[in-house]
C-alpha atoms as a printed R data frame, in Angstrom:
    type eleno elety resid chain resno       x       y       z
1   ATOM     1    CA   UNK     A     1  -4.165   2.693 -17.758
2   ATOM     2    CA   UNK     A     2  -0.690   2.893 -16.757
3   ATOM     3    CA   UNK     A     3   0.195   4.428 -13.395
4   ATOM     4    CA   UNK     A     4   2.172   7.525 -14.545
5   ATOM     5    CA   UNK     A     5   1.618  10.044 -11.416
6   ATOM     6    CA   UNK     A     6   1.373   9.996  -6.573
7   ATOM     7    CA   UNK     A     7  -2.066  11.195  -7.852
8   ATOM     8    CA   UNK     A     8  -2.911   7.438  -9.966
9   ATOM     9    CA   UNK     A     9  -1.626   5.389  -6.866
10  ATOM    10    CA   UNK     A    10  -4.151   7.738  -4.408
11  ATOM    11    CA   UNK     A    11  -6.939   7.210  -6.408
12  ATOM    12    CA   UNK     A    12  -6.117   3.974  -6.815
13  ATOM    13    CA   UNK     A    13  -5.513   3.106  -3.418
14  ATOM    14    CA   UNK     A    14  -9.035   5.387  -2.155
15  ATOM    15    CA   UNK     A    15 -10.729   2.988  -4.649
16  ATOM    16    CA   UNK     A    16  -9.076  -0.634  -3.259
17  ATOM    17    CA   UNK     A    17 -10.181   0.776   0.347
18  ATOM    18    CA   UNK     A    18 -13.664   1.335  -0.974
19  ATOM    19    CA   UNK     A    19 -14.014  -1.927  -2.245
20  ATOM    20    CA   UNK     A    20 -12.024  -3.181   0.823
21  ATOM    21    CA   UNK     A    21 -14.468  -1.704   3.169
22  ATOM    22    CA   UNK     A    22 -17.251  -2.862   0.786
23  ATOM    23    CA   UNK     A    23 -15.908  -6.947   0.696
24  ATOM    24    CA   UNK     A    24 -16.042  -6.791   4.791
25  ATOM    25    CA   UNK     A    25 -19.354  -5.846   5.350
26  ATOM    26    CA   UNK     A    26 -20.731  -8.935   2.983
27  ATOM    27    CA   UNK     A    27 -18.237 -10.522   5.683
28  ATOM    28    CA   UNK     A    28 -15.483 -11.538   2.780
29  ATOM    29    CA   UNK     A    29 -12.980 -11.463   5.332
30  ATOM    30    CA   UNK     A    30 -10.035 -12.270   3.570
31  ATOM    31    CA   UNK     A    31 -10.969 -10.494   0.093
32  ATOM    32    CA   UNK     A    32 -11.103  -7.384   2.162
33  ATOM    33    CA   UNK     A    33  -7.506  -8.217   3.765
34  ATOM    34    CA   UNK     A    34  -5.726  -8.673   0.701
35  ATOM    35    CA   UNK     A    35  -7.460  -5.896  -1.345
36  ATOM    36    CA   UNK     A    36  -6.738  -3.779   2.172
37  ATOM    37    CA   UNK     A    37  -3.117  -4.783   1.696
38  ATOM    38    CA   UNK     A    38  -2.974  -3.665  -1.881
39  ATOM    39    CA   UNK     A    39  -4.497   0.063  -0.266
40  ATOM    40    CA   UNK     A    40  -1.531   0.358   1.758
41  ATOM    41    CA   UNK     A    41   0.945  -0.879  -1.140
42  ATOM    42    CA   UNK     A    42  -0.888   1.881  -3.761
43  ATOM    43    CA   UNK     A    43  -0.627   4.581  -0.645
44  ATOM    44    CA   UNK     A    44   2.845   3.838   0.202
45  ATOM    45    CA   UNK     A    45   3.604   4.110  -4.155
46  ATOM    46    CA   UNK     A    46   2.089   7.499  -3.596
47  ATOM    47    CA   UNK     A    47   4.049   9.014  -0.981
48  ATOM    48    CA   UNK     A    48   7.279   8.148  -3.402
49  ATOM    49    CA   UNK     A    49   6.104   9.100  -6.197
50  ATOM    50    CA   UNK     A    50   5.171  12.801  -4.887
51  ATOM    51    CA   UNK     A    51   8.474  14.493  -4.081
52  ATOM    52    CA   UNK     A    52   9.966  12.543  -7.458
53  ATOM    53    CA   UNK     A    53  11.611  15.372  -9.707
54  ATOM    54    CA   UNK     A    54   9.679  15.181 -13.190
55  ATOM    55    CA   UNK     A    55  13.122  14.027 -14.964
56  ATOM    56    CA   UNK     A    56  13.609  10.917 -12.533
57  ATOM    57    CA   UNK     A    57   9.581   9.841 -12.711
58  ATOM    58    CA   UNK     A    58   9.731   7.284 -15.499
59  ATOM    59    CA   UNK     A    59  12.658   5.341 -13.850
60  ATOM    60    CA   UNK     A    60  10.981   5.528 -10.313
61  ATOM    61    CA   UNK     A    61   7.659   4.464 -11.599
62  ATOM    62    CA   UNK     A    62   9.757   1.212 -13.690
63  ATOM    63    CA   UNK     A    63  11.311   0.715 -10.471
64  ATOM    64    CA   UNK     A    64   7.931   0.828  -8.140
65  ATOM    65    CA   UNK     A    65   6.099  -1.375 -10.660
66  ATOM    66    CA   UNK     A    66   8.680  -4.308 -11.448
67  ATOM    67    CA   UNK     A    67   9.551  -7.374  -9.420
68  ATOM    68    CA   UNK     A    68   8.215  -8.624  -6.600
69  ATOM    69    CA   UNK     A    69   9.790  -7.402  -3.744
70  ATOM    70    CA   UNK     A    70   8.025  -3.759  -4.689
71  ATOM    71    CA   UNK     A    71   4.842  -5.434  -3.299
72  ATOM    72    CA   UNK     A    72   6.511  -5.740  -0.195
73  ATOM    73    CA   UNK     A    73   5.486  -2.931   2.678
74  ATOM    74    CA   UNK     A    74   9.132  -3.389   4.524
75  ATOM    75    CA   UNK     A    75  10.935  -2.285   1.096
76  ATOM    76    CA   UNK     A    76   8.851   0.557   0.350
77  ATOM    77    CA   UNK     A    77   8.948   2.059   3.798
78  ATOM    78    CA   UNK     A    78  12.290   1.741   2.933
79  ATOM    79    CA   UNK     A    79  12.491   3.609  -0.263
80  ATOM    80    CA   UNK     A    80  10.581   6.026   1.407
81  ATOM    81    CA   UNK     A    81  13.031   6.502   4.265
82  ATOM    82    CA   UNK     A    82  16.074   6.597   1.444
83  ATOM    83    CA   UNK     A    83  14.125   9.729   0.064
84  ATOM    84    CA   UNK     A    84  13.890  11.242   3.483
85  ATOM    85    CA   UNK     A    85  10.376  11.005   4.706
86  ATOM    86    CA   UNK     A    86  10.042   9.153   7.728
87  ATOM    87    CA   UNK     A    87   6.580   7.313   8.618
88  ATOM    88    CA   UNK     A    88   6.081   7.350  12.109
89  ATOM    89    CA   UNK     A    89   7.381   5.028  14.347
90  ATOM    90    CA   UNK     A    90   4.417   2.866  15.670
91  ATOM    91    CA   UNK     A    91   2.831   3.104  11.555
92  ATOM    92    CA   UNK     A    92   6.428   1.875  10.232
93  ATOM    93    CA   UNK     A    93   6.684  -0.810  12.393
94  ATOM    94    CA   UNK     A    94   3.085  -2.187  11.221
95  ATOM    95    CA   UNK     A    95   4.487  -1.486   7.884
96  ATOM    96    CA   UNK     A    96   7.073  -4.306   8.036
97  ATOM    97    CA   UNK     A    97  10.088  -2.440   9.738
98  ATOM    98    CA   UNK     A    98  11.805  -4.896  11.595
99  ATOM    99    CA   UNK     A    99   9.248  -6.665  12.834
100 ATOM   100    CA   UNK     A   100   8.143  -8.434   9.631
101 ATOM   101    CA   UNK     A   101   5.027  -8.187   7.391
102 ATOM   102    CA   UNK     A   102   2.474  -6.248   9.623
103 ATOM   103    CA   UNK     A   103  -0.750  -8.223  10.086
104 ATOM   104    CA   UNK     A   104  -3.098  -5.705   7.941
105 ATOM   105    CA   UNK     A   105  -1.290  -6.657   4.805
106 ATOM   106    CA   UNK     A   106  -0.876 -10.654   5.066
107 ATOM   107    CA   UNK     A   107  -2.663 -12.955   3.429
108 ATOM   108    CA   UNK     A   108  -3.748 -15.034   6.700
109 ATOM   109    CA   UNK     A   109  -5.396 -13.565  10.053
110 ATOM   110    CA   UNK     A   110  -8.180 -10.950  10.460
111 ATOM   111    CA   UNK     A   111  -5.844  -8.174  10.901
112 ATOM   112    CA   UNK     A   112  -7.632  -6.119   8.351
113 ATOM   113    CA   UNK     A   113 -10.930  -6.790   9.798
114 ATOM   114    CA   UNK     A   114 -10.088  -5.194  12.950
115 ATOM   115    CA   UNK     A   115  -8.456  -2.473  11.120
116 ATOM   116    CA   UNK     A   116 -11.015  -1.587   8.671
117 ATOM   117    CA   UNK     A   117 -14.299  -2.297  10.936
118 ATOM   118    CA   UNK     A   118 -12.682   0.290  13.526
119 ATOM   119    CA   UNK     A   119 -13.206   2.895  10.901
């Protein structure tokens, strides 16, 4: 199915933690970091999709889901901030900011681990 609403990314992103969460107990370390990463991506998608006016959805949602720099955490904290919603500080820096890719979402490290196994 085609992501069409905020609601499809939160369910989608509820269901990538699940099996995120899932993938590190069986101690798949780095499955469980890059699915975790892809939770963040679908959560951040959500949060700017929500305050979209109906008659600008379609182009937002062609927008979120082309290209590769809209997997990126830095450029949709970004889009977020353009639409006025502001993440907190200490969450957007993790998110990329400008300090670079934060360590839950990379491909390399056990940043995720420690993330999800706190929860």
């Amino acid at each position: 199915m085609a992501p069409l609403t905020s609601r499809y990314f939160q369910k989608v992103a509820a269901q990538r933690l699940t099996t995120a969460e899932a993938l590190l107990r069986e101690r798949w370390d780095l499955d469980a970091q890059y699915i975790g990463g892809y939770t963040v991506e679908c959560s951040l998608k959500a949060l700017i999709l929500h305050p979209t006016p109906v008659v600008a959805t379609t182009a937002t949602l062609k927008q979120l889901t082309s290209g590769a720099k809209m997997h990126r955490t830095d450029v949709l904290v970004g889009k977020l901030r353009d639409l006025g919603t502001a993440l907190p500080l200490e969450i957007a820096k993790r998110c990329g900011g400008s300090i670079g890719q934060p360590t839950f979402v990379t491909k390399q490290g056990g940043g995720i681990q420690a993330k999800l196994s706190a929860s």
